[in-house]
């Protein structure tokens, strides 16, 4: 038998051991926290193209109607929920909660909510974003 092979003991009383390789534990790539990191990165990349008069908005593409959300924050709840906080074009506060398998939206530039203040930049403020909530 080769050194890297393993065989079952031939008798019930026999014990055979083999040293198993040590594997580095990787984060679960399907956790909402991992999707959150990737979303923040993608939004930061999109924000680079925006001028000082625009902020990140998103158009929801799965509700059968046009809903534009001015993104003010993104959070998550492991294992599988992503939360988007913001306001509608009319200024009403909204929160969208989606399962990670259902996320589908269009990033877009929207005019700043308050022309007197600098635009919000979600992607560069990841440390300020909402993280996982305790139950």
Short mmCIF file of C-alpha atoms in Angstrom, two decimals:
data_model
loop_
_atom_site.label_atom_id
_atom_site.label_comp_id
_atom_site.label_asym_id
_atom_site.label_seq_id
_atom_site.Cartn_x
_atom_site.Cartn_y
_atom_site.Cartn_z
CA UNK A 1 0.00 0.00 0.00
CA UNK A 2 1.34 3.46 -0.92
CA UNK A 3 2.10 5.96 1.84
CA UNK A 4 -0.85 8.20 0.98
CA UNK A 5 -3.46 5.45 0.90
CA UNK A 6 -5.71 4.43 3.74
CA UNK A 7 -7.38 1.09 4.36
CA UNK A 8 -9.99 0.09 6.88
CA UNK A 9 -8.88 -2.15 9.75
CA UNK A 10 -9.25 -5.83 8.96
CA UNK A 11 -10.50 -6.78 12.42
CA UNK A 12 -12.94 -4.98 14.72
CA UNK A 13 -10.29 -4.65 17.45
CA UNK A 14 -7.60 -3.27 15.17
CA UNK A 15 -7.03 0.48 15.18
CA UNK A 16 -5.32 2.15 12.32
CA UNK A 17 -4.52 5.82 12.32
CA UNK A 18 -3.24 8.08 9.65
CA UNK A 19 -2.11 11.68 9.87
CA UNK A 20 -4.49 13.81 7.85
CA UNK A 21 -3.44 16.98 6.05
CA UNK A 22 -4.23 20.29 7.72
CA UNK A 23 -6.44 22.53 5.63
CA UNK A 24 -6.62 26.29 6.04
CA UNK A 25 -10.15 27.30 6.98
CA UNK A 26 -11.59 29.68 4.39
CA UNK A 27 -14.54 31.97 5.13
CA UNK A 28 -17.83 30.70 3.81
CA UNK A 29 -18.08 32.51 0.47
CA UNK A 30 -21.88 32.16 0.57
CA UNK A 31 -22.37 34.11 3.77
CA UNK A 32 -24.10 37.46 3.57
CA UNK A 33 -21.02 39.07 5.20
CA UNK A 34 -18.91 38.00 2.20
CA UNK A 35 -21.52 39.34 -0.25
CA UNK A 36 -21.57 42.57 1.78
CA UNK A 37 -17.80 42.99 1.30
CA UNK A 38 -18.10 42.42 -2.44
CA UNK A 39 -21.05 44.81 -2.77
CA UNK A 40 -19.13 47.55 -0.94
CA UNK A 41 -16.18 47.01 -3.28
CA UNK A 42 -18.37 47.16 -6.39
CA UNK A 43 -20.11 50.31 -5.18
CA UNK A 44 -16.73 51.93 -4.42
CA UNK A 45 -15.61 51.15 -7.97
CA UNK A 46 -18.83 52.69 -9.34
CA UNK A 47 -18.48 55.79 -7.12
CA UNK A 48 -15.10 56.61 -8.68
CA UNK A 49 -16.93 57.66 -11.85
CA UNK A 50 -19.34 60.02 -10.05
CA UNK A 51 -18.92 63.78 -9.88
CA UNK A 52 -19.62 65.92 -6.81
CA UNK A 53 -23.25 66.43 -7.82
CA UNK A 54 -24.21 62.72 -7.77
CA UNK A 55 -24.56 59.89 -5.30
CA UNK A 56 -25.14 56.17 -5.71
CA UNK A 57 -28.65 55.10 -6.43
CA UNK A 58 -30.01 51.76 -7.44
CA UNK A 59 -32.94 50.80 -9.56
CA UNK A 60 -34.65 47.64 -8.45
CA UNK A 61 -35.19 45.35 -11.39
CA UNK A 62 -37.43 42.68 -9.94
CA UNK A 63 -40.56 44.41 -8.65
CA UNK A 64 -42.38 44.90 -11.94
CA UNK A 65 -42.16 48.65 -11.57
CA UNK A 66 -39.40 51.24 -11.48
CA UNK A 67 -38.24 51.90 -7.94
CA UNK A 68 -35.16 54.06 -7.50
CA UNK A 69 -33.47 53.98 -4.11
CA UNK A 70 -30.82 56.51 -3.00
CA UNK A 71 -28.40 54.21 -1.17
CA UNK A 72 -27.36 55.48 2.25
CA UNK A 73 -26.20 52.24 3.84
CA UNK A 74 -25.79 48.54 3.37
CA UNK A 75 -25.89 45.88 6.05
CA UNK A 76 -26.19 42.14 6.38
CA UNK A 77 -27.52 39.42 8.60
CA UNK A 78 -25.71 36.09 8.27
CA UNK A 79 -26.17 33.63 6.83
CA UNK A 80 -28.13 35.02 3.89
CA UNK A 81 -29.77 38.46 4.18
CA UNK A 82 -28.52 41.75 2.74
CA UNK A 83 -30.11 45.06 3.83
CA UNK A 84 -30.15 48.28 1.82
CA UNK A 85 -31.06 51.54 3.60
CA UNK A 86 -31.93 54.76 1.87
CA UNK A 87 -34.64 57.00 0.54
CA UNK A 88 -36.90 57.04 -2.48
CA UNK A 89 -36.79 59.84 -5.05
CA UNK A 90 -39.59 61.50 -3.06
CA UNK A 91 -37.49 61.37 0.12
CA UNK A 92 -39.39 58.60 1.91
CA UNK A 93 -37.18 56.32 4.03
CA UNK A 94 -36.95 52.75 2.77
CA UNK A 95 -35.21 49.55 3.71
CA UNK A 96 -34.89 46.66 1.29
CA UNK A 97 -34.12 43.22 2.72
CA UNK A 98 -33.13 40.56 0.21
CA UNK A 99 -31.83 37.02 0.27
CA UNK A 100 -28.36 36.85 -1.27
CA UNK A 101 -29.66 34.60 -4.05
CA UNK A 102 -32.17 37.28 -5.14
CA UNK A 103 -29.94 40.36 -5.34
CA UNK A 104 -30.41 42.03 -8.68
CA UNK A 105 -30.26 45.78 -9.18
CA UNK A 106 -28.85 48.45 -11.42
CA UNK A 107 -26.35 50.90 -9.90
CA UNK A 108 -26.95 54.40 -11.16
CA UNK A 109 -26.02 58.01 -10.49
CA UNK A 110 -28.69 60.11 -8.80
CA UNK A 111 -28.63 63.80 -7.94
CA UNK A 112 -27.53 64.54 -4.38
CA UNK A 113 -30.35 64.69 -1.86
CA UNK A 114 -28.90 67.88 -0.35
CA UNK A 115 -27.03 70.08 -2.85
CA UNK A 116 -25.37 72.01 0.01
CA UNK A 117 -23.62 68.92 1.43
CA UNK A 118 -20.99 66.66 -0.12
CA UNK A 119 -22.32 63.50 -1.77
CA UNK A 120 -22.53 60.33 0.33
CA UNK A 121 -19.93 57.77 -0.67
CA UNK A 122 -20.99 54.35 0.61
CA UNK A 123 -18.09 52.33 -0.82
CA UNK A 124 -15.44 54.42 0.92
CA UNK A 125 -17.22 54.36 4.28
CA UNK A 126 -17.44 50.61 4.78
CA UNK A 127 -16.38 50.88 8.43
CA UNK A 128 -19.47 53.01 9.07
CA UNK A 129 -21.85 50.58 7.39
CA UNK A 130 -24.31 48.45 9.33
CA UNK A 131 -22.86 45.05 10.16
CA UNK A 132 -24.49 41.83 11.30
CA UNK A 133 -27.16 42.21 13.91
CA UNK A 134 -27.45 39.99 16.96
CA UNK A 135 -30.66 38.10 17.48
#
